[in-house]
Tab-separated table of C-alpha atoms and ligand atoms in Angstrom:
chain	number	residue	atom	x	y	z
D	17	UNK	CA	158.540	34.234	212.387
D	18	UNK	CA	157.749	30.610	213.089
D	19	UNK	CA	159.195	28.744	216.066
D	20	UNK	CA	161.373	26.501	213.987
D	21	UNK	CA	163.026	29.421	212.186
D	22	UNK	CA	163.872	30.850	215.602
D	23	UNK	CA	165.856	27.785	216.591
D	24	UNK	CA	167.438	27.427	213.164
D	25	UNK	CA	171.227	27.665	213.241
D	26	UNK	CA	173.200	29.594	210.710
D	27	UNK	CA	174.264	27.128	208.076
D	28	UNK	CA	177.355	27.220	205.973
D	29	UNK	CA	175.514	26.318	202.815
D	30	UNK	CA	173.239	29.320	203.165
D	31	UNK	CA	176.067	31.877	202.710
D	32	UNK	CA	174.718	34.615	200.449
D	33	UNK	CA	175.138	34.259	196.725
D	34	UNK	CA	175.517	38.063	196.576
D	35	UNK	CA	178.474	38.355	198.945
D	36	UNK	CA	179.302	34.688	199.661
D	37	UNK	CA	182.985	35.188	198.872
D	38	UNK	CA	183.669	36.835	202.211
D	39	UNK	CA	181.305	34.659	204.242
D	40	UNK	CA	181.574	31.077	205.429
D	41	UNK	CA	178.165	30.915	207.093
D	42	UNK	CA	174.676	32.144	206.461
D	43	UNK	CA	172.925	34.559	208.797
D	44	UNK	CA	171.281	33.694	212.079
D	45	UNK	CA	167.527	33.434	211.702
D	46	UNK	CA	166.934	36.600	213.704
D	47	UNK	CA	169.624	38.370	211.691
D	48	UNK	CA	167.711	37.486	208.561
D	49	UNK	CA	164.438	38.567	210.123
D	50	UNK	CA	165.690	41.978	211.212
D	51	UNK	CA	167.541	42.526	207.960
D	52	UNK	CA	164.892	41.542	205.455
D	53	UNK	CA	162.802	44.326	203.967
D	54	UNK	CA	161.195	42.403	201.129
D	55	UNK	CA	157.738	42.502	202.698
D	56	UNK	CA	157.900	46.276	202.552
D	57	UNK	CA	160.038	47.187	199.556
D	58	UNK	CA	158.466	44.755	197.080
D	59	UNK	CA	156.139	47.695	196.449
D	60	UNK	CA	159.012	49.297	194.582
D	61	UNK	CA	159.439	46.386	192.158
D	62	UNK	CA	158.286	48.402	189.140
D	63	UNK	CA	160.640	51.245	190.004
D	64	UNK	CA	163.476	48.828	190.663
D	65	UNK	CA	163.090	47.242	187.258
D	66	UNK	CA	162.756	50.613	185.549
D	67	UNK	CA	166.023	51.678	187.205
D	68	UNK	CA	167.752	48.442	186.218
D	69	UNK	CA	166.534	48.722	182.625
D	70	UNK	CA	167.936	52.246	182.396
D	71	UNK	CA	171.195	51.157	183.998
D	72	UNK	CA	171.581	48.095	181.744
D	73	UNK	CA	170.893	50.143	178.601
D	74	UNK	CA	173.477	52.708	179.698
D	75	UNK	CA	176.093	50.034	180.488
D	76	UNK	CA	175.617	48.689	176.976
D	77	UNK	CA	175.684	52.110	175.311
D	78	UNK	CA	178.896	53.130	177.078
D	79	UNK	CA	180.593	49.809	176.413
D	80	UNK	CA	180.954	48.998	180.092
D	81	UNK	CA	179.271	45.693	179.238
D	82	UNK	CA	178.703	44.195	175.798
D	83	UNK	CA	175.583	45.153	173.917
D	84	UNK	CA	174.636	41.477	173.822
D	85	UNK	CA	174.734	41.220	177.588
D	86	UNK	CA	172.884	44.511	177.873
D	87	UNK	CA	170.134	43.260	175.568
D	88	UNK	CA	169.922	39.915	177.354
D	89	UNK	CA	169.663	41.643	180.720
D	90	UNK	CA	166.948	44.002	179.494
D	91	UNK	CA	164.903	41.186	178.021
D	92	UNK	CA	165.332	39.210	181.206
D	93	UNK	CA	164.224	42.175	183.332
D	94	UNK	CA	161.100	42.572	181.225
D	95	UNK	CA	160.374	38.901	181.711
D	96	UNK	CA	160.792	39.214	185.486
D	97	UNK	CA	158.572	42.286	185.401
D	98	UNK	CA	155.863	40.270	183.683
D	99	UNK	CA	156.180	37.571	186.325
D	100	UNK	CA	155.865	40.163	189.085
D	101	UNK	CA	152.843	41.777	187.450
D	102	UNK	CA	151.233	38.360	187.163
D	103	UNK	CA	151.922	37.735	190.844
D	104	UNK	CA	154.091	34.762	189.981
D	105	UNK	CA	157.357	35.743	191.631
D	106	UNK	CA	157.931	34.181	195.033
D	107	UNK	CA	159.566	36.839	197.191
D	108	UNK	CA	162.158	35.400	199.522
D	109	UNK	CA	163.212	36.993	202.840
D	110	UNK	CA	166.496	35.107	202.524
D	111	UNK	CA	167.202	37.382	199.554
D	112	UNK	CA	166.609	40.351	201.840
D	113	UNK	CA	165.105	43.013	199.642
D	114	UNK	CA	163.454	43.787	196.334
D	115	UNK	CA	166.777	44.506	194.631
D	116	UNK	CA	168.333	41.141	195.416
D	117	UNK	CA	165.135	39.203	194.833
D	118	UNK	CA	164.875	40.624	191.343
D	119	UNK	CA	168.543	40.127	190.562
D	120	UNK	CA	168.407	36.531	191.781
D	121	UNK	CA	165.378	35.827	189.627
D	122	UNK	CA	167.081	37.491	186.670
D	123	UNK	CA	169.976	35.081	187.103
D	124	UNK	CA	167.624	32.103	187.037
D	125	UNK	CA	166.059	33.441	183.865
D	126	UNK	CA	169.101	34.559	181.829
D	127	UNK	CA	172.054	32.946	183.563
D	128	UNK	CA	175.452	34.473	184.111
D	129	UNK	CA	174.899	37.718	182.191
D	130	UNK	CA	172.735	38.767	185.150
D	131	UNK	CA	175.923	39.117	187.182
D	132	UNK	CA	176.976	42.082	185.021
D	133	UNK	CA	173.933	44.222	185.825
D	134	UNK	CA	175.356	45.375	189.136
D	135	UNK	CA	178.516	46.777	187.508
D	136	UNK	CA	179.049	50.427	188.498
D	137	UNK	CA	176.119	50.513	190.861
D	138	UNK	CA	175.273	49.573	194.413
D	139	UNK	CA	172.063	48.883	196.223
D	140	UNK	CA	172.654	52.222	197.897
D	141	UNK	CA	172.115	54.270	194.755
D	142	UNK	CA	169.613	51.704	193.533
D	143	UNK	CA	167.318	52.036	196.532
D	144	UNK	CA	167.595	55.824	196.553
D	145	UNK	CA	166.610	55.833	192.879
D	146	UNK	CA	163.677	53.485	193.403
D	147	UNK	CA	162.392	55.426	196.365
D	148	UNK	CA	162.547	58.747	194.540
D	149	UNK	CA	160.687	57.252	191.592
D	150	UNK	CA	158.066	55.775	193.903
D	151	UNK	CA	157.517	59.068	195.709
D	152	UNK	CA	157.394	60.979	192.448
D	153	UNK	CA	154.465	58.803	191.330
D	154	UNK	CA	152.861	59.216	194.735
D	155	UNK	CA	153.070	63.023	194.403
D	156	UNK	CA	151.451	62.777	190.974
D	157	UNK	CA	148.620	60.562	192.237
D	158	UNK	CA	148.011	62.820	195.218
D	159	UNK	CA	147.845	65.860	192.965
D	160	UNK	CA	145.074	64.246	190.925
D	161	UNK	CA	143.214	63.354	194.126
D	162	UNK	CA	143.543	66.863	195.494
D	163	UNK	CA	142.079	68.251	192.285
D	164	UNK	CA	139.170	65.806	192.495
D	165	UNK	CA	138.555	66.943	196.050
D	166	UNK	CA	138.685	70.587	194.950
D	167	UNK	CA	136.270	69.915	192.110
D	168	UNK	CA	133.786	68.292	194.475
D	169	UNK	CA	133.984	71.336	196.753
D	170	UNK	CA	133.627	73.805	193.904
D	171	UNK	CA	130.597	71.930	192.542
D	172	UNK	CA	128.913	72.198	195.948
D	173	UNK	CA	129.971	75.821	196.264
D	174	UNK	CA	128.402	76.667	192.935
D	175	UNK	CA	125.059	75.356	194.201
D	176	UNK	CA	125.242	77.277	197.469
D	177	UNK	CA	126.568	80.755	196.760
D	178	UNK	CA	123.419	82.360	198.204
D	179	UNK	CA	123.114	79.995	201.137
D	180	UNK	CA	123.760	81.909	204.319
D	181	UNK	CA	125.280	80.143	207.295
D	182	UNK	CA	126.912	81.262	210.526
D	183	UNK	CA	130.612	81.899	210.285
D	184	UNK	CA	132.375	81.037	213.508
D	185	UNK	CA	135.296	82.259	215.495
D	186	UNK	CA	136.118	80.329	218.668
D	187	UNK	CA	133.280	78.078	217.447
D	188	UNK	CA	131.000	80.888	218.615
D	189	UNK	CA	128.635	82.409	216.066
D	190	UNK	CA	130.510	85.361	214.606
D	191	UNK	CA	129.233	86.755	211.302
D	192	UNK	CA	127.022	85.315	208.575
D	193	UNK	CA	128.861	83.889	205.585
D	194	UNK	CA	127.979	82.177	202.358
D	195	UNK	CA	128.204	78.384	202.513
D	196	UNK	CA	130.045	78.528	199.192
D	197	UNK	CA	132.563	80.888	200.748
D	198	UNK	CA	133.143	78.410	203.545
D	199	UNK	CA	133.602	75.537	201.090
D	200	UNK	CA	135.914	77.537	198.843
D	201	UNK	CA	138.203	78.208	201.775
D	202	UNK	CA	139.024	74.489	201.691
D	203	UNK	CA	139.653	74.718	197.954
D	204	UNK	CA	142.284	77.383	198.647
D	205	UNK	CA	143.840	75.215	201.354
D	206	UNK	CA	143.952	72.199	199.046
D	207	UNK	CA	145.604	74.335	196.382
D	208	UNK	CA	148.451	75.110	198.761
D	209	UNK	CA	148.708	71.398	199.525
D	210	UNK	CA	149.118	70.841	195.809
D	211	UNK	CA	151.850	73.428	195.799
D	212	UNK	CA	153.682	71.712	198.639
D	213	UNK	CA	153.605	68.344	196.880
D	214	UNK	CA	154.679	70.007	193.629
D	215	UNK	CA	157.622	71.658	195.399
D	216	UNK	CA	158.663	68.386	196.997
D	217	UNK	CA	158.330	66.605	193.675
D	218	UNK	CA	160.454	69.185	191.889
D	219	UNK	CA	163.253	68.913	194.421
D	220	UNK	CA	163.214	65.123	194.603
D	221	UNK	CA	163.357	64.657	190.856
D	222	UNK	CA	167.125	64.189	190.624
D	223	UNK	CA	168.890	60.944	189.871
D	224	UNK	CA	171.110	59.247	192.438
D	225	UNK	CA	171.788	56.383	190.005
D	226	UNK	CA	175.514	56.011	189.409
D	227	UNK	CA	176.491	57.380	192.819
D	228	UNK	CA	177.230	53.679	193.455
D	229	UNK	CA	178.033	52.719	197.039
D	230	UNK	CA	179.061	56.236	198.086
D	231	UNK	CA	181.997	57.481	196.049
D	232	UNK	CA	180.919	57.151	192.441
D	233	UNK	CA	182.543	54.651	190.127
D	234	UNK	CA	185.653	54.201	187.999
D	235	UNK	CA	183.622	52.840	185.105
D	236	UNK	CA	182.888	55.329	182.287
D	237	UNK	CA	179.153	55.504	182.968
D	238	UNK	CA	176.766	58.081	181.536
D	239	UNK	CA	174.680	59.410	184.370
D	240	UNK	CA	172.879	61.901	182.168
D	241	UNK	CA	171.593	59.032	180.102
D	242	UNK	CA	170.083	57.110	183.016
D	243	UNK	CA	168.779	60.302	184.586
D	244	UNK	CA	167.036	61.260	181.381
D	245	UNK	CA	165.584	57.864	180.641
D	246	UNK	CA	164.060	57.720	184.136
D	247	UNK	CA	162.530	61.166	183.726
D	248	UNK	CA	164.758	62.855	186.286
D	249	UNK	CA	165.756	66.475	185.722
D	250	UNK	CA	169.466	65.850	186.295
D	251	UNK	CA	171.929	63.506	187.974
D	252	UNK	CA	172.724	64.439	191.553
D	253	UNK	CA	176.022	66.262	191.816
D	254	UNK	CA	177.443	64.617	194.916
D	255	UNK	CA	177.628	60.847	195.249
D	256	UNK	CA	177.621	60.906	199.063
D	257	UNK	CA	174.510	63.051	199.090
D	258	UNK	CA	172.922	60.848	196.451
D	259	UNK	CA	172.967	57.758	198.641
D	260	UNK	CA	172.621	59.398	202.061
D	261	UNK	CA	169.838	61.946	201.555
D	262	UNK	CA	166.271	61.196	202.567
D	263	UNK	CA	165.142	64.785	202.993
D	264	UNK	CA	163.078	64.214	199.852
D	265	UNK	CA	160.973	61.677	201.741
D	266	UNK	CA	160.781	63.998	204.739
D	267	UNK	CA	159.476	66.748	202.490
D	268	UNK	CA	156.776	64.536	201.039
D	269	UNK	CA	155.863	63.381	204.539
D	270	UNK	CA	155.752	67.008	205.696
D	271	UNK	CA	153.454	67.890	202.827
D	272	UNK	CA	151.392	64.787	203.646
D	273	UNK	CA	151.184	65.752	207.309
D	274	UNK	CA	150.052	69.298	206.547
D	275	UNK	CA	147.581	68.000	203.982
D	276	UNK	CA	146.203	65.450	206.456
D	277	UNK	CA	145.826	68.156	209.099
D	278	UNK	CA	144.032	70.362	206.586
D	279	UNK	CA	141.658	67.555	205.612
D	280	UNK	CA	140.993	66.815	209.263
D	281	UNK	CA	139.584	70.309	209.762
D	282	UNK	CA	136.839	69.904	207.190
D	283	UNK	CA	136.340	66.318	208.360
D	284	UNK	CA	135.662	67.663	211.825
D	285	UNK	CA	133.164	70.168	210.484
D	286	UNK	CA	131.374	67.378	208.653
D	287	UNK	CA	131.132	65.525	211.965
D	288	UNK	CA	129.774	68.642	213.677
D	289	UNK	CA	127.402	69.611	210.885
D	290	UNK	CA	125.902	66.129	210.792
D	291	UNK	CA	125.032	66.167	214.498
D	292	UNK	CA	121.455	66.725	215.607
D	293	UNK	CA	122.626	69.832	217.482
D	294	UNK	CA	123.966	71.529	214.362
D	295	UNK	CA	121.732	69.847	211.805
D	296	UNK	CA	123.480	71.712	208.982
D	297	UNK	CA	124.122	68.733	206.750
D	298	UNK	CA	123.716	65.037	206.285
D	299	UNK	CA	125.577	62.274	204.520
D	300	UNK	CA	123.823	59.642	202.447
D	301	UNK	CA	123.781	55.981	203.388
D	302	UNK	CA	126.850	55.494	201.220
D	303	UNK	CA	128.894	57.618	203.605
D	304	UNK	CA	127.267	56.710	206.896
D	305	UNK	CA	127.503	53.749	209.207
D	306	UNK	CA	125.034	52.371	211.702
D	307	UNK	CA	125.462	51.336	215.284
D	308	UNK	CA	125.407	47.691	216.289
D	309	UNK	CA	123.313	48.544	219.353
D	310	UNK	CA	121.497	51.835	218.706
D	311	UNK	CA	119.175	51.387	215.737
D	312	UNK	CA	118.630	55.096	215.215
D	313	UNK	CA	122.297	56.003	214.718
D	314	UNK	CA	123.895	57.310	211.543
D	315	UNK	CA	127.546	57.869	212.168
D	316	UNK	CA	129.960	59.806	209.953
D	317	UNK	CA	132.752	57.255	210.498
D	318	UNK	CA	134.716	58.169	207.387
D	319	UNK	CA	134.888	61.804	208.481
D	320	UNK	CA	135.999	60.737	211.947
D	321	UNK	CA	138.694	58.530	210.445
D	322	UNK	CA	139.967	61.347	208.241
D	323	UNK	CA	140.008	63.515	211.358
D	324	UNK	CA	142.174	60.842	212.997
D	325	UNK	CA	144.570	60.199	210.089
D	326	UNK	CA	147.063	62.917	211.079
D	327	UNK	CA	147.891	60.722	214.064
D	328	UNK	CA	149.393	58.109	211.781
D	329	UNK	CA	150.743	60.431	209.119
D	330	UNK	CA	152.481	62.824	211.506
D	331	UNK	CA	153.708	59.677	213.276
D	332	UNK	CA	155.384	58.604	210.026
D	333	UNK	CA	157.025	61.999	209.632
D	334	UNK	CA	158.193	62.029	213.234
D	335	UNK	CA	159.407	58.456	212.881
D	336	UNK	CA	161.546	59.165	209.833
D	337	UNK	CA	162.845	62.468	211.222
D	338	UNK	CA	164.005	60.496	214.234
D	339	UNK	CA	165.690	57.861	212.060
D	340	UNK	CA	167.557	60.579	210.151
D	341	UNK	CA	168.639	62.645	213.117
D	342	UNK	CA	172.384	62.451	213.677
D	343	UNK	CA	172.913	59.802	210.992
D	344	UNK	CA	176.470	60.142	209.635
D	345	UNK	CA	177.284	60.015	205.924
D	346	UNK	CA	176.819	58.122	203.793
D	347	UNK	CA	174.560	55.076	203.700
D	348	UNK	CA	173.645	53.245	206.891
D	349	UNK	CA	171.152	50.432	207.163
D	350	UNK	CA	169.051	52.734	209.307
D	351	UNK	CA	167.905	54.160	205.994
D	352	UNK	CA	166.016	50.961	205.264
D	353	UNK	CA	163.542	52.107	207.906
D	354	UNK	CA	162.428	54.941	205.629
D	355	UNK	CA	159.991	53.023	203.495
D	356	UNK	CA	157.483	51.441	205.865
D	357	UNK	CA	156.375	54.733	207.455
D	358	UNK	CA	156.396	56.511	204.116
D	359	UNK	CA	154.294	53.917	202.324
D	360	UNK	CA	151.927	53.839	205.282
D	361	UNK	CA	151.534	57.608	205.289
D	362	UNK	CA	150.911	57.804	201.559
D	363	UNK	CA	148.354	54.979	201.724
D	364	UNK	CA	146.562	56.731	204.560
D	365	UNK	CA	146.594	60.087	202.834
D	366	UNK	CA	145.308	58.699	199.557
D	367	UNK	CA	142.428	57.012	201.316
D	368	UNK	CA	141.676	60.182	203.247
D	369	UNK	CA	141.652	62.230	200.048
D	370	UNK	CA	139.323	59.805	198.296
D	371	UNK	CA	137.013	59.835	201.307
D	372	UNK	CA	136.987	63.623	201.510
D	373	UNK	CA	136.258	64.009	197.808
D	374	UNK	CA	133.458	61.473	198.179
D	375	UNK	CA	131.946	63.135	201.232
D	376	UNK	CA	132.345	66.649	199.841
D	377	UNK	CA	130.236	65.605	196.887
D	378	UNK	CA	127.783	63.611	198.965
D	379	UNK	CA	126.814	66.204	201.580
D	380	UNK	CA	123.247	67.484	201.516
D	381	UNK	CA	122.828	70.803	203.259
D	382	UNK	CA	119.927	71.894	205.407
D	383	UNK	CA	119.583	75.460	204.185
D	384	UNK	CA	116.839	76.429	206.617
D	385	UNK	CA	118.828	75.259	209.627
D	386	UNK	CA	121.890	77.108	208.425
D	387	UNK	CA	119.973	80.305	207.775
D	388	UNK	CA	118.235	80.150	211.153
D	389	UNK	CA	121.543	79.601	212.924
D	390	UNK	CA	123.119	82.413	210.924
D	391	UNK	CA	120.601	84.851	212.378
D	392	UNK	CA	121.152	83.758	215.960
D	393	UNK	CA	123.483	85.065	218.611
D	394	UNK	CA	123.553	88.661	217.377
D	395	UNK	CA	125.633	87.804	214.346
D	396	UNK	CA	124.596	91.194	212.876
D	397	UNK	CA	126.110	93.207	215.743
D	398	UNK	CA	129.121	94.160	213.606
D	399	UNK	CA	126.742	95.397	210.903
D	400	UNK	CA	125.052	97.628	213.429
D	401	UNK	CA	128.430	99.039	214.479
D	402	UNK	CA	129.495	99.514	210.845
D	403	UNK	CA	126.241	101.398	210.148
D	404	UNK	CA	126.962	103.742	213.056
D	405	UNK	CA	130.459	104.380	211.646
D	406	UNK	CA	129.140	104.938	208.151
D	407	UNK	CA	126.011	106.972	208.865
D	408	UNK	CA	126.899	108.777	212.072
D	409	UNK	CA	130.608	109.191	211.367
D	410	UNK	CA	131.640	107.694	214.697
D	411	UNK	CA	135.042	106.114	215.286
D	412	UNK	CA	134.709	102.312	215.071
D	413	UNK	CA	135.721	101.861	218.720
D	414	UNK	CA	132.799	104.065	219.847
D	415	UNK	CA	130.447	102.324	217.423
D	416	UNK	CA	131.583	98.965	218.805
D	417	UNK	CA	130.641	100.158	222.278
D	418	UNK	CA	127.248	101.418	221.127
D	419	UNK	CA	126.488	98.157	219.347
D	420	UNK	CA	127.575	96.179	222.391
D	421	UNK	CA	125.198	98.138	224.625
D	422	UNK	CA	122.349	97.582	222.176
D	423	UNK	CA	123.125	93.824	222.067
D	424	UNK	CA	122.968	93.788	225.837
D	425	UNK	CA	119.592	95.547	225.779
D	426	UNK	CA	118.288	93.009	223.244
D	427	UNK	CA	119.675	90.125	225.262
D	428	UNK	CA	117.941	91.450	228.398
D	429	UNK	CA	114.646	91.457	226.487
D	430	UNK	CA	115.445	88.127	224.816
D	431	UNK	CA	114.892	89.491	221.299
D	432	UNK	CA	116.977	89.772	218.143
D	433	UNK	CA	118.442	93.127	217.112
D	434	UNK	CA	115.878	93.465	214.336
D	435	UNK	CA	113.050	92.927	216.852
D	436	UNK	CA	114.397	95.497	219.268
D	437	UNK	CA	112.262	98.689	219.271
D	438	UNK	CA	113.998	101.637	217.629
D	439	UNK	CA	113.523	103.756	220.729
D	440	UNK	CA	115.582	101.295	222.798
D	441	UNK	CA	118.407	101.686	220.297
D	442	UNK	CA	117.974	105.448	220.349
D	443	UNK	CA	118.248	105.457	224.134
D	444	UNK	CA	121.800	104.157	223.580
D	445	UNK	CA	122.547	106.289	220.511
D	446	UNK	CA	120.017	108.981	219.568
D	447	UNK	CA	121.369	109.266	216.014
D	448	UNK	CA	120.125	105.813	215.058
D	449	UNK	CA	117.056	105.876	212.805
D	450	UNK	CA	114.844	103.315	211.072
D	451	UNK	CA	117.364	102.811	208.245
D	452	UNK	CA	119.261	100.630	210.711
D	453	UNK	CA	116.799	97.766	210.111
D	454	UNK	CA	118.013	97.343	206.533
D	455	UNK	CA	121.347	96.005	207.787
D	456	UNK	CA	119.967	93.854	210.574
D	457	UNK	CA	119.607	90.406	209.048
D	458	UNK	CA	121.991	87.552	208.373
D	459	UNK	CA	121.433	87.786	204.648
D	460	UNK	CA	121.964	91.552	204.512
D	461	UNK	CA	125.099	91.115	206.546
D	462	UNK	CA	126.467	88.471	204.159
D	463	UNK	CA	125.536	90.499	201.099
D	464	UNK	CA	127.187	93.635	202.407
D	465	UNK	CA	130.693	92.131	202.607
D	466	UNK	CA	131.762	92.913	199.084
D	467	UNK	CA	135.460	93.513	199.721
D	468	UNK	CA	137.791	91.389	197.590
D	469	UNK	CA	137.934	87.935	199.163
D	470	UNK	CA	134.809	88.699	201.186
D	471	UNK	CA	131.697	86.587	201.594
D	472	UNK	CA	129.194	88.594	199.552
D	473	UNK	CA	127.621	86.345	196.897
D	474	UNK	CA	128.812	88.846	194.287
D	475	UNK	CA	132.413	88.128	195.209
D	476	UNK	CA	131.881	84.441	195.887
D	477	UNK	CA	130.336	83.919	192.469
D	478	UNK	CA	133.473	85.407	190.914
D	479	UNK	CA	135.594	83.022	192.943
D	480	UNK	CA	133.513	80.021	191.929
D	481	UNK	CA	133.907	80.987	188.289
D	482	UNK	CA	137.651	81.490	188.674
D	483	UNK	CA	138.101	78.122	190.358
D	484	UNK	CA	135.996	76.333	187.785
D	485	UNK	CA	138.139	77.749	185.034
D	486	UNK	CA	141.354	76.999	186.843
D	487	UNK	CA	140.424	73.416	187.705
D	488	UNK	CA	139.037	72.621	184.285
D	489	UNK	CA	142.204	73.902	182.618
D	490	UNK	CA	144.189	71.671	184.974
D	491	UNK	CA	146.389	74.623	185.882
D	492	UNK	CA	148.198	74.656	189.153
Z	526	LIG	N1	167.178	47.248	201.445
Z	526	LIG	C1	168.150	48.296	201.550
Z	526	LIG	C2	167.443	49.603	201.936
Z	526	LIG	O1	166.300	49.689	201.834
Z	526	LIG	C3	168.891	48.471	200.258
Z	526	LIG	C4	170.256	49.045	200.402
Z	526	LIG	C5	171.141	48.081	201.095
Z	526	LIG	N2	172.474	48.526	201.068
Z	526	LIG	C6	173.420	47.970	201.832
Z	526	LIG	N3	174.591	48.448	201.727
Z	526	LIG	N4	173.170	46.999	202.646
Z	526	LIG	O2	168.063	50.531	202.353
């Protein structure tokens, strides 16, 4: 706000054209500033015009307004839409929001017939309709981005089914796994994200249009007609709920928050893997940044930013939950505070998804480093225990103890299990024989885990094939 608007006094002549009848004066400058949402909700201009076109057509078809007026209004709306698309419409904060800006422009374009568009509707059902339409498109865009991300992961997985790497628990080397298996775990996670957005989309796809201010309308409107023409599944059954509910936005923000958290986990692994310490992977120049002071640096900034995005996205969810808490029925202006955090969260998530798909495809893996690390830290100790169970028919708990003692003996000598002399193992468990060495390697360990969902390349190859089929068919 500029200094002169601050000192501006409410003027009589500025009384609103939309509700001027009841008002002698225009708003105080700060009133206008706190009230205006046009800078935010102009993003829903397409949805607003789509809703108005559907409403105008319905008003004409039901005889609530004449078909001439209906046609004039629809033509006028299309004209305004063209102006908006061309960036020609001057948005005015004095006209508060996208709905009134568009209606005011419509009036300039077609004259008095514009005044009939708002028959049997209110900005309350209008904004709820626009917002649902906007979020429905957002869910659809995000679904496409999630699939792109999955495809990038599956393509990498296909190349690395036989690549052994350390699997971690507690970020401590645990058991060897296939790199493809690791990557496919994120494909599974992304699939559930898709499911969450699809669920939210399904529930939000109901039409509030015609709920009017809160109580419905006395005009003989056809809500099925507007619902259908806007691609909604049905009109909402309760007019109070139609204008008051924002749980649909909360659901999308919840899905966005979970998705962002999920992305942040792989993002963090990219950061770790690209360190000198891990040395498992690297990103090309396209996905790296330099340091302004340290010439040698290659930083995975995009991965760090994706790791950070949940801060903003969860903030949006928390922000809107807080706005909604304790809000009485039906519409209150508080609800205008729903859009800024939601748009912000969706923008952030879309960028994060694009970045993750890009990085997932860009990563180059250092197979030798991964394989070497996979063989470290006694990652085959479970295989030794399993062998004792299988071949010597010991209870697993006893075998665990035997393997632990052998690991300790190897650690004391600073050698791997496969380099430990057989007689040292036999001093712990006399039944162990030279067949034990066939299970003592990272690769053998990985290959042995053939249970369904396990990391053996045999199983992982099946999963890669299944995902390829599923993602190419565009199934969900
Ligand atoms: N800009 C408003 C919003 O986003 C539109 C609805 C205004 N309704 C009202 N009764 N003042 O919520």
